[in-house]
mmCIF file of C-alpha atoms in Angstrom:
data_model
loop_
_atom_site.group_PDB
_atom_site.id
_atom_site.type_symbol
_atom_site.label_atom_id
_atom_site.label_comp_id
_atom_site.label_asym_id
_atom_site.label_seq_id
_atom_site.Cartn_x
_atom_site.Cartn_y
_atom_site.Cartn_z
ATOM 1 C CA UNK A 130 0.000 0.000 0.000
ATOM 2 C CA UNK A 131 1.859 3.573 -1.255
ATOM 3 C CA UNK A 132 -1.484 5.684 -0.842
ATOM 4 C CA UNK A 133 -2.875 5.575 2.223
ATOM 5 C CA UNK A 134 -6.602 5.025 2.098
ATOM 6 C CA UNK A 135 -9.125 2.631 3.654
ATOM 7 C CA UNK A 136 -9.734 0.935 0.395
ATOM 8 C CA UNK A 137 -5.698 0.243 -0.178
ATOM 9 C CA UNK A 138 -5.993 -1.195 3.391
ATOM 10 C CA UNK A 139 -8.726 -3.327 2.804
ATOM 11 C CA UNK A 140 -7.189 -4.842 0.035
ATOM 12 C CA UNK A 141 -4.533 -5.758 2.142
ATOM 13 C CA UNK A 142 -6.377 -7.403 4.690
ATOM 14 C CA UNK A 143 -8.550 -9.368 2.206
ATOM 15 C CA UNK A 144 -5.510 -11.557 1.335
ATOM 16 C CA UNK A 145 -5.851 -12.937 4.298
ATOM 17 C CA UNK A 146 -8.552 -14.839 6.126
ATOM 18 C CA UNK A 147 -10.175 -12.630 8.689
ATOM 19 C CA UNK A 148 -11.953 -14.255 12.120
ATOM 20 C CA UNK A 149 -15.077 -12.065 13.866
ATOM 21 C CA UNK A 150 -12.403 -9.757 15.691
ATOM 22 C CA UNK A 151 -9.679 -7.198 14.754
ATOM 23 C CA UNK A 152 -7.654 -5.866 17.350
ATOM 24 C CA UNK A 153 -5.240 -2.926 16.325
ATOM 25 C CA UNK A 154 -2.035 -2.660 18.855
ATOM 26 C CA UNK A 155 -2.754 1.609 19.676
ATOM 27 C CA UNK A 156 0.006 3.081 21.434
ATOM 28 C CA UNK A 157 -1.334 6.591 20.922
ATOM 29 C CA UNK A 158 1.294 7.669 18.864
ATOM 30 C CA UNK A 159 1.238 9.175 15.295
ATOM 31 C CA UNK A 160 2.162 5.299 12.806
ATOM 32 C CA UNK A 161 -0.843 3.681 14.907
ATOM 33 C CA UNK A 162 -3.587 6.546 15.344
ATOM 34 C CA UNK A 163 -3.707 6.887 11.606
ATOM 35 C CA UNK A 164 -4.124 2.977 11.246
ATOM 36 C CA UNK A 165 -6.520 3.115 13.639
ATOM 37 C CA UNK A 166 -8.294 6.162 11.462
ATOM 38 C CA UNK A 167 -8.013 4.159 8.559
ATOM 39 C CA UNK A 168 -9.776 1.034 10.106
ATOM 40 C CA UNK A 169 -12.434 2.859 11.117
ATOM 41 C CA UNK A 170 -13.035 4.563 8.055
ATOM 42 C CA UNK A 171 -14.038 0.926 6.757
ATOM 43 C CA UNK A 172 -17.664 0.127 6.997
ATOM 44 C CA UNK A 173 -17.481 -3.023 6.711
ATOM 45 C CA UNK A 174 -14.529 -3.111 9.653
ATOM 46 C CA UNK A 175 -15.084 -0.651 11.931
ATOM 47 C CA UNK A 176 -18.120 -2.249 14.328
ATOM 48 C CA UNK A 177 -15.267 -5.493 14.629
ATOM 49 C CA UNK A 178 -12.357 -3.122 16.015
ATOM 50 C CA UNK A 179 -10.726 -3.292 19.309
ATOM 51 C CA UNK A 180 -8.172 -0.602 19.689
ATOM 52 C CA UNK A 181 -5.577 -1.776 22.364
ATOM 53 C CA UNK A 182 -3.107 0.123 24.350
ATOM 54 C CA UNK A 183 -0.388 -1.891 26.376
ATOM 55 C CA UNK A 184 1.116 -0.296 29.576
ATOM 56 C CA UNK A 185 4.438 -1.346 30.700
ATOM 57 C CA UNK A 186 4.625 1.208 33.522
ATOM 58 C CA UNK A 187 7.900 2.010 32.062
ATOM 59 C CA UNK A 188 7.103 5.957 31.673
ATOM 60 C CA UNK A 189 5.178 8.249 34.347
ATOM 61 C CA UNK A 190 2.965 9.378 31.857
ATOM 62 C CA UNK A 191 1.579 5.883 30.690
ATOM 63 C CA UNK A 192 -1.649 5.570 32.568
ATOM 64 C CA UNK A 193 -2.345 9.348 31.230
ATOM 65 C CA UNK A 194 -1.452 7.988 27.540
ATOM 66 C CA UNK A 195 -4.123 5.396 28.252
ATOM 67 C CA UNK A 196 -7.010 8.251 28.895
ATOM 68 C CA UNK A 197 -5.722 9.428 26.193
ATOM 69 C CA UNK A 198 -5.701 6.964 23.627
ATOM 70 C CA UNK A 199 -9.410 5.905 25.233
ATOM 71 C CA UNK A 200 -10.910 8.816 24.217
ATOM 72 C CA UNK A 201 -9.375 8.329 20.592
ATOM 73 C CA UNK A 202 -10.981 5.436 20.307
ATOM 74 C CA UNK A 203 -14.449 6.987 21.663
ATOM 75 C CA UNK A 204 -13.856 9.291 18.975
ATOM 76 C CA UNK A 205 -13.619 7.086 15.976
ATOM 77 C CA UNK A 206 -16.243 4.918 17.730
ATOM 78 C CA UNK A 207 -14.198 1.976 18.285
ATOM 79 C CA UNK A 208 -14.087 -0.422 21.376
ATOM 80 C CA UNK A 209 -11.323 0.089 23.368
ATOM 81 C CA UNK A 210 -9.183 -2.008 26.091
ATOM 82 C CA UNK A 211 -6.019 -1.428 28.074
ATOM 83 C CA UNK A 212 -3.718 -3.831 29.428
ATOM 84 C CA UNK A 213 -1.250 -3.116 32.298
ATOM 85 C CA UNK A 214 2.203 -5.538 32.476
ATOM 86 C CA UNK A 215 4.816 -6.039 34.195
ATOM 87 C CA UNK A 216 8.565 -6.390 32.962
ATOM 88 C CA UNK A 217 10.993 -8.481 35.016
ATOM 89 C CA UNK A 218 14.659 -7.287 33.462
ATOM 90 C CA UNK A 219 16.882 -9.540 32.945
ATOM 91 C CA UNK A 220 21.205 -8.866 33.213
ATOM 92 C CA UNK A 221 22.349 -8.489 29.453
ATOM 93 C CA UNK A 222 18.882 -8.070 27.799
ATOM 94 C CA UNK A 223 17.245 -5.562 25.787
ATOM 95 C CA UNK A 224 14.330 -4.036 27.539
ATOM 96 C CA UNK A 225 12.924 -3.267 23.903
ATOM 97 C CA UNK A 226 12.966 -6.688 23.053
ATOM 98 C CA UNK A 227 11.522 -7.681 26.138
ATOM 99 C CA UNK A 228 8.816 -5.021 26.260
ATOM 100 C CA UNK A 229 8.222 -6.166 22.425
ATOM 101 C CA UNK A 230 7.275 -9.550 23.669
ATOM 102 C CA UNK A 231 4.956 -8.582 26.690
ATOM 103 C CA UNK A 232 3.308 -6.526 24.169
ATOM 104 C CA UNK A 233 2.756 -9.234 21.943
ATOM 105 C CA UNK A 234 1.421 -11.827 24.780
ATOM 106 C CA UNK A 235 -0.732 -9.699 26.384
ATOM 107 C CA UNK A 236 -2.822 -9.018 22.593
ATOM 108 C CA UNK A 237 -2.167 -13.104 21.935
ATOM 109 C CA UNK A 238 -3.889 -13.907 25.339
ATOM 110 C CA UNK A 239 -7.110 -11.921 23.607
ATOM 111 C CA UNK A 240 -7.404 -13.701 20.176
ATOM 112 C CA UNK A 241 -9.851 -16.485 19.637
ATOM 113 C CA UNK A 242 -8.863 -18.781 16.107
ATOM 114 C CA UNK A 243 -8.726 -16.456 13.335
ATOM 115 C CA UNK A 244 -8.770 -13.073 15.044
ATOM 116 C CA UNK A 245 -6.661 -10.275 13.071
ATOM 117 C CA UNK A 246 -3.998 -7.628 15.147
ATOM 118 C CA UNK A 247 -3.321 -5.184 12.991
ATOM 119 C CA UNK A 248 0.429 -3.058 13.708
ATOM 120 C CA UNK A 249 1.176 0.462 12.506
ATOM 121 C CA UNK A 250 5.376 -0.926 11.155
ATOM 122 C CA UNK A 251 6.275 0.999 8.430
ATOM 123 C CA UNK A 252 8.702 1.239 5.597
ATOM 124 C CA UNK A 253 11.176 3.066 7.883
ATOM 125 C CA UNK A 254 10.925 0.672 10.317
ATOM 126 C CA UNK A 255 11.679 -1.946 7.834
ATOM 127 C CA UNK A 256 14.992 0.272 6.889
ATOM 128 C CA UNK A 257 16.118 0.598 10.560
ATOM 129 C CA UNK A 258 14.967 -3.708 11.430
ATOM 130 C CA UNK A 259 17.166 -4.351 8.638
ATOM 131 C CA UNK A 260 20.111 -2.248 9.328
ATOM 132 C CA UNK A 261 20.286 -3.123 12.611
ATOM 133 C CA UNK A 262 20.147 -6.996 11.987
ATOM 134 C CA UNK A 263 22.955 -6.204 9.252
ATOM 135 C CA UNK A 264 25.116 -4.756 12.629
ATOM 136 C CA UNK A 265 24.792 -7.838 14.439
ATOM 137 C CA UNK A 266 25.892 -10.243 11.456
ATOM 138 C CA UNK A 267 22.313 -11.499 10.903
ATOM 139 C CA UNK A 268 21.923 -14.127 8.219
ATOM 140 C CA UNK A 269 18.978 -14.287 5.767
ATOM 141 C CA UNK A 270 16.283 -14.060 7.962
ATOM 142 C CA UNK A 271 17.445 -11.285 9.575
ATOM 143 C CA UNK A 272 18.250 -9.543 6.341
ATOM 144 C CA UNK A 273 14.375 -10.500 5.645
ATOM 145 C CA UNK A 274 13.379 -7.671 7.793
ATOM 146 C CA UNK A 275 9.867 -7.581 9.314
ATOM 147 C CA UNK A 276 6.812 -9.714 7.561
ATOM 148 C CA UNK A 277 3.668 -8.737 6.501
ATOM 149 C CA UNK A 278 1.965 -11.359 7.537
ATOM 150 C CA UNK A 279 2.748 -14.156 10.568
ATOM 151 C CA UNK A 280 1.295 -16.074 12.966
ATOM 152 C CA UNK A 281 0.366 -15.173 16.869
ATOM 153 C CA UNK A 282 -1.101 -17.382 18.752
ATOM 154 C CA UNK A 283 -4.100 -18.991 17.425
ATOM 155 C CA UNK A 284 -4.296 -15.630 15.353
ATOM 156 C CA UNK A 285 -3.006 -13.732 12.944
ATOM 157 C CA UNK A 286 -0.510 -10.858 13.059
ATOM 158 C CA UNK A 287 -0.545 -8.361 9.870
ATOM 159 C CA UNK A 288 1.490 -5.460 9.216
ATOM 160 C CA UNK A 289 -0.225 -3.776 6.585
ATOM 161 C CA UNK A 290 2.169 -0.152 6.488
ATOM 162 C CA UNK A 291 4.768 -1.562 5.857
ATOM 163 C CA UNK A 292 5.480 -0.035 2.432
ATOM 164 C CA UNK A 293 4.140 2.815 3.431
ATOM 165 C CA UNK A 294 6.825 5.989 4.215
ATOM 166 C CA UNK A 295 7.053 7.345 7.306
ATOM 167 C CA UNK A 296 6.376 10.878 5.736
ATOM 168 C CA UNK A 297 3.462 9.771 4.127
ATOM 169 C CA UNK A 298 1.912 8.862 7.613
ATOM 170 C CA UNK A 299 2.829 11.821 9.025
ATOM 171 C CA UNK A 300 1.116 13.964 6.186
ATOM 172 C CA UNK A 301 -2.254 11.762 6.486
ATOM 173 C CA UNK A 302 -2.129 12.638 10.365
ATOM 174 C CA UNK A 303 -1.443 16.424 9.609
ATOM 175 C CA UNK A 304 -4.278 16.388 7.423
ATOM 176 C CA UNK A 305 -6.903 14.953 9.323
ATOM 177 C CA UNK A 306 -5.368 16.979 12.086
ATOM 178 C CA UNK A 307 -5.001 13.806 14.047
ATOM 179 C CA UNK A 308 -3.924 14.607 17.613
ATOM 180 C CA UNK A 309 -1.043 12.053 19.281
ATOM 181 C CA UNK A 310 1.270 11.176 21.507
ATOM 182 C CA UNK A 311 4.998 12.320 21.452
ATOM 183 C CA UNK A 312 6.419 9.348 23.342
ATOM 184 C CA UNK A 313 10.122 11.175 24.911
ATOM 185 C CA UNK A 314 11.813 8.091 24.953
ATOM 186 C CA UNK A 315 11.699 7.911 21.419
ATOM 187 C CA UNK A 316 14.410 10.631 21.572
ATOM 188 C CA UNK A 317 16.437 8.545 24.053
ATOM 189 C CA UNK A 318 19.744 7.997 22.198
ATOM 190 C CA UNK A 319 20.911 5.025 24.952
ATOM 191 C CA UNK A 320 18.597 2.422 22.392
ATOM 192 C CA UNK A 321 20.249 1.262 19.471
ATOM 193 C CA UNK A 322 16.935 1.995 17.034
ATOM 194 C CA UNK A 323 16.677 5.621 18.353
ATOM 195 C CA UNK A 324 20.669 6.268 17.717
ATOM 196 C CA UNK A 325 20.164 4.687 14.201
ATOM 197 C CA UNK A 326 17.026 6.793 13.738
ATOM 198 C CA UNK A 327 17.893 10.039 15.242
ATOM 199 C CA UNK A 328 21.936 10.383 14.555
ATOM 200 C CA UNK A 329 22.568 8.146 12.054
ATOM 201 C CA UNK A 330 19.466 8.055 9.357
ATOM 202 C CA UNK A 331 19.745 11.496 8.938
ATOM 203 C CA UNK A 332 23.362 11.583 8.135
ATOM 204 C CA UNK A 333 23.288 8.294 5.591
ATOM 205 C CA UNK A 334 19.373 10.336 3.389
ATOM 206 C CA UNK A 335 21.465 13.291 3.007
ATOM 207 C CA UNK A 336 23.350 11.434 0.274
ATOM 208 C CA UNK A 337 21.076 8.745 0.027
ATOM 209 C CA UNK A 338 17.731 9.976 0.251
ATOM 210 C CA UNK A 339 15.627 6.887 -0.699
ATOM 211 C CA UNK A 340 17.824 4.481 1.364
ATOM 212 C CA UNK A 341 14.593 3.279 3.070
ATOM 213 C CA UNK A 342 12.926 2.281 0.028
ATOM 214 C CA UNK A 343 16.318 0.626 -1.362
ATOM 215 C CA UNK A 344 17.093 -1.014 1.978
ATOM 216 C CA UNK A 345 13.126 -2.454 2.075
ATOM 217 C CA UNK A 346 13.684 -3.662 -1.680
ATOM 218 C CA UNK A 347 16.940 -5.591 -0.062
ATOM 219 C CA UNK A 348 14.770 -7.045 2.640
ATOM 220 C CA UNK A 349 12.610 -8.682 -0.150
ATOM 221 C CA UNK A 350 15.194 -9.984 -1.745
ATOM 222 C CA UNK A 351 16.632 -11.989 1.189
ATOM 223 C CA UNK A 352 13.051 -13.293 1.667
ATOM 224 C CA UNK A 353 12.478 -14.958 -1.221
ATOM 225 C CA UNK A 354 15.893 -16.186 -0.949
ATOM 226 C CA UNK A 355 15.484 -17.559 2.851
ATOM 227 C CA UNK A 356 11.914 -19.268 1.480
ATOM 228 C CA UNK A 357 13.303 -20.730 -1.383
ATOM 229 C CA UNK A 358 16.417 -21.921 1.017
ATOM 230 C CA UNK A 359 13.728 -23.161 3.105
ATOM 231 C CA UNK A 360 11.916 -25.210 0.416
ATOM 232 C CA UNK A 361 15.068 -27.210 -0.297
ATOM 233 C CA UNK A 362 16.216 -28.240 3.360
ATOM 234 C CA UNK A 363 12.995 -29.129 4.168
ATOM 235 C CA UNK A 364 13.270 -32.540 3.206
ATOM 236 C CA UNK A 365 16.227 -32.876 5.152
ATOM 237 C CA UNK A 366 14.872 -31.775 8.195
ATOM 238 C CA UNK A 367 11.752 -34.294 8.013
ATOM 239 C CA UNK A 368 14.858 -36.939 7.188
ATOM 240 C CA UNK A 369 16.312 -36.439 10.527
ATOM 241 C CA UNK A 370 13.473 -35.416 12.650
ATOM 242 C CA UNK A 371 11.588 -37.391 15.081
ATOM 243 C CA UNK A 372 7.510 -35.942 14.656
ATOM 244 C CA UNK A 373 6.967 -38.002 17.727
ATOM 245 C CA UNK A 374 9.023 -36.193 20.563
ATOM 246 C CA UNK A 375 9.745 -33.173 18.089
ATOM 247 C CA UNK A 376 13.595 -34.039 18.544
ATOM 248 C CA UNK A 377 16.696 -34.504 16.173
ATOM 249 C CA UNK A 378 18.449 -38.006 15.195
ATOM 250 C CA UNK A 379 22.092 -37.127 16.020
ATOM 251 C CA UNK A 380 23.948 -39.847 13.782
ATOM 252 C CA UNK A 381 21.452 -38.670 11.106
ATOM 253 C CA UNK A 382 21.877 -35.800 11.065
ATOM 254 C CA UNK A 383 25.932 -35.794 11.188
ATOM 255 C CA UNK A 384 25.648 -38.354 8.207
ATOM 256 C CA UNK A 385 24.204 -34.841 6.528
ATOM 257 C CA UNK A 386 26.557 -32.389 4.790
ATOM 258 C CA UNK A 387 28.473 -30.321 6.767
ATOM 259 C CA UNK A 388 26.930 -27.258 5.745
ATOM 260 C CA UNK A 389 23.344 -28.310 5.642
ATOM 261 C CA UNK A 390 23.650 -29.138 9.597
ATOM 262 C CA UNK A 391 23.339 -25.579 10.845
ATOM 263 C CA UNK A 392 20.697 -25.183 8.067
ATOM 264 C CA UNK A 393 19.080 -27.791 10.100
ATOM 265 C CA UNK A 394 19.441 -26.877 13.399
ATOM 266 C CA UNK A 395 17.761 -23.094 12.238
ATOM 267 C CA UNK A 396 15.201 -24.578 10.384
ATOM 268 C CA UNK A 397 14.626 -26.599 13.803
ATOM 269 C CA UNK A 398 14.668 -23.344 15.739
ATOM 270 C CA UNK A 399 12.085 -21.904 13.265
ATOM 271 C CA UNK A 400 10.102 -24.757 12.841
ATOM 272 C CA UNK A 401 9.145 -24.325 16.691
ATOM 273 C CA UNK A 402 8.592 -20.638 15.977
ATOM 274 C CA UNK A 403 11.600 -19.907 18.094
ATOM 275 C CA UNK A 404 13.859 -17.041 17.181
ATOM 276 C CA UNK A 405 16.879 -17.591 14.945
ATOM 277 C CA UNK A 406 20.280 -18.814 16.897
ATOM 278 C CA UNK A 407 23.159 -16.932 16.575
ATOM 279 C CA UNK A 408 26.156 -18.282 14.720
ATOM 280 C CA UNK A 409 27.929 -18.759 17.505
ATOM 281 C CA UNK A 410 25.020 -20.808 19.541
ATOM 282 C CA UNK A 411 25.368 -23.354 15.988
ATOM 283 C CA UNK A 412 28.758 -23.558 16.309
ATOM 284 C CA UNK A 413 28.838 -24.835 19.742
ATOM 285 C CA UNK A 414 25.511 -27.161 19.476
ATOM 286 C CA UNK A 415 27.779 -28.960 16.017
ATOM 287 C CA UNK A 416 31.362 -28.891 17.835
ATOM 288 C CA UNK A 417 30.199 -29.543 21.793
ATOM 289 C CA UNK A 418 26.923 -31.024 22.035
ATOM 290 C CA UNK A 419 26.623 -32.979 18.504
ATOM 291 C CA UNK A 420 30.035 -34.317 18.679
ATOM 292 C CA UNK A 421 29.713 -35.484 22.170
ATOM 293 C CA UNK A 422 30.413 -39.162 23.071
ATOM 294 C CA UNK A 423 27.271 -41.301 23.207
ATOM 295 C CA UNK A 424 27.508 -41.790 27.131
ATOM 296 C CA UNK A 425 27.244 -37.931 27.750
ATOM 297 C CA UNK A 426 24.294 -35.846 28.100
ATOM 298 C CA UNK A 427 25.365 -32.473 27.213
ATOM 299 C CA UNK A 428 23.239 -29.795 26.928
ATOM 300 C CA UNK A 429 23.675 -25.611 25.507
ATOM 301 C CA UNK A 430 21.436 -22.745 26.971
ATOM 302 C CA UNK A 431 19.959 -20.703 23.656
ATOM 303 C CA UNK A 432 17.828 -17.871 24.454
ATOM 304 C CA UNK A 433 15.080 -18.967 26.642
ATOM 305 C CA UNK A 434 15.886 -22.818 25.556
ATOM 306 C CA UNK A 435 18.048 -25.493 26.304
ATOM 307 C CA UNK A 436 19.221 -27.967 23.913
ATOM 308 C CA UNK A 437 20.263 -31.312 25.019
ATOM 309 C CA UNK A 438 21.449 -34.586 23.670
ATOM 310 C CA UNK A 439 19.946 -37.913 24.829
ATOM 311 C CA UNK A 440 21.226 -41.347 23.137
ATOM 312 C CA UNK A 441 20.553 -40.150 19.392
ATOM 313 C CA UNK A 442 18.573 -37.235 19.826
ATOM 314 C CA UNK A 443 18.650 -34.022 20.159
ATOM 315 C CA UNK A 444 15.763 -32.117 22.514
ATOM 316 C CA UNK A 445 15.344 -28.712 22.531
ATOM 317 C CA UNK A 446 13.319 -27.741 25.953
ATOM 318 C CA UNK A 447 12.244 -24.749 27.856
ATOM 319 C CA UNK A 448 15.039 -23.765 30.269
#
């Protein structure tokens, strides 16, 4: 969608199966009042919508932003419904990422089968998911950048912005006079997407001033490479995987070429809807806990997970 309109949205959506509810994640800001605008500028839409605002106490002003973004959604005549958690940090991670996932289980704990949540991502968002996988040495999923479409929960999770520009939102907000939220952390240079955004974007469209839309085009391009990547070592993995206890046969799979194993172990990863391993985490589950003698049990912490070997399989459990 490059005009914004409630008819380009609706196209959108109607690639996709749609359940009885939408639920639009509504932060208050400017990306996800005007999709919220948008929705309920569709008749046949608007009566189904559930604006939701998360709070994760993390600013003073968040149970004011809620009033707020209640009354925004009294205004465009939607149902509205906020949700108050609770983040637990954790030594050495990010407090985006883990605010990203409360969000995200809090809205999942609300769908029924089929339900639709709707996110405000844009094309610059794309850009600066990208870039910032590229800095960490991401491989092509990363590269992938965000997807349009994806599972969450029993329900669906679509992204329908995100070839829409970032100045094109704000124009549609200017012109309908929208009225938001200016969240100040946004302008907190200590998080890595604000620096890129705020100190380094700027810098990089001065000589490059379509570098989102070229970066986004990248993105693409990785895609269909990681699906069609995906299509081939699929076969492989169903060669060495055991449907029953959703493990790994380890002499099978070291029988495999060398560098289809760590094809296998991500594919494993993503087949459980896990995110991706790092390179290193591969490394060490190929040369440590693969290679391990057949009277060991040796096991690798990855993320939130543990991998371990048993006999001739490989388990990968909730630490």
């Amino acid at each position: 969608m490059r005009v914004l309109s409630p008819e380009a949205l609706l196209r959108i959506l109607q690639r996709y199966s749609q359940g009885h509810k939408v639920f639009v994640a509504f932060s208050g800001g400017s990306d996800s009042h005007v999709l919220l605008h948008l929705c309920s500028r569709i008749p046949t839409l608007s009566k189904s919508i559930t604006a939701v605002y998360i709070d994760h106490g993390l600013q003073e002003e968040s149970t004011g932003w809620a009033g707020h973004c209640q009354w925004v959604a009294d205004q465009l005549g939607v149902k509205f419904k906020s949700i108050s958690v609770t983040l637990s940090p954790i030594q050495g991670e990010s407090l985006e990422a883990m605010a990203r996932e409360a969000r995200y289980q809090a809205i999942a704990a609300l769908l029924a089968p089929g339900d639709i949540v709707l996110t405000a991502h844009h094309q610059e968002d794309q850009y600066e998911t990208i870039l910032l996988k590229m800095f960490r040495g991401a491989g092509l999923v990363g590269l992938s950048g965000i997807s349009e479409h994806s599972n969450l929960g029993v329900g669906q999770l679509i992204r329908p912005l995100l070839a829409v520009t970032k100045q094109a939102i704000d124009d549609y907000a200017m012109g309908y006079q929208l009225k938001f939220i200016q969240d100040p952390s946004n302008t907190c240079i200590d998080f890595d997407r604000n620096y890129l955004r705020n100190i380094i974007t700027p810098l990089i469209k001065d000589r490059w001033p379509s570098v989102d839309t070229t970066v986004s085009r990248a993105g693409r391009h990785c895609h269909q490479g990681h699906v069609l990547i995906s299509e081939l070592i699929d076969p492989l993995f169903q060669q060495v995987f055991c449907q029953q206890e959703q493990a790994l046969f380890v002499t099978l799979l070291q029988a495999l070429n060398p560098l289809e194993q760590p094809m296998i172990i991500r594919h494993w990863f993503k087949w459980r809807g896990l995110e991706m391993p790092s390179e290193r985490a591969v490394n060490l589950l190929l040369t440590q806990v693969l290679s391990a003698g057949k009277d060991r049990c040796p096991e690798l912490i990855v993320g939130g997970y543990c991998v371990r070997r048993f006999q001739d399989k490989l388990y990968l459990l909730k630490a």
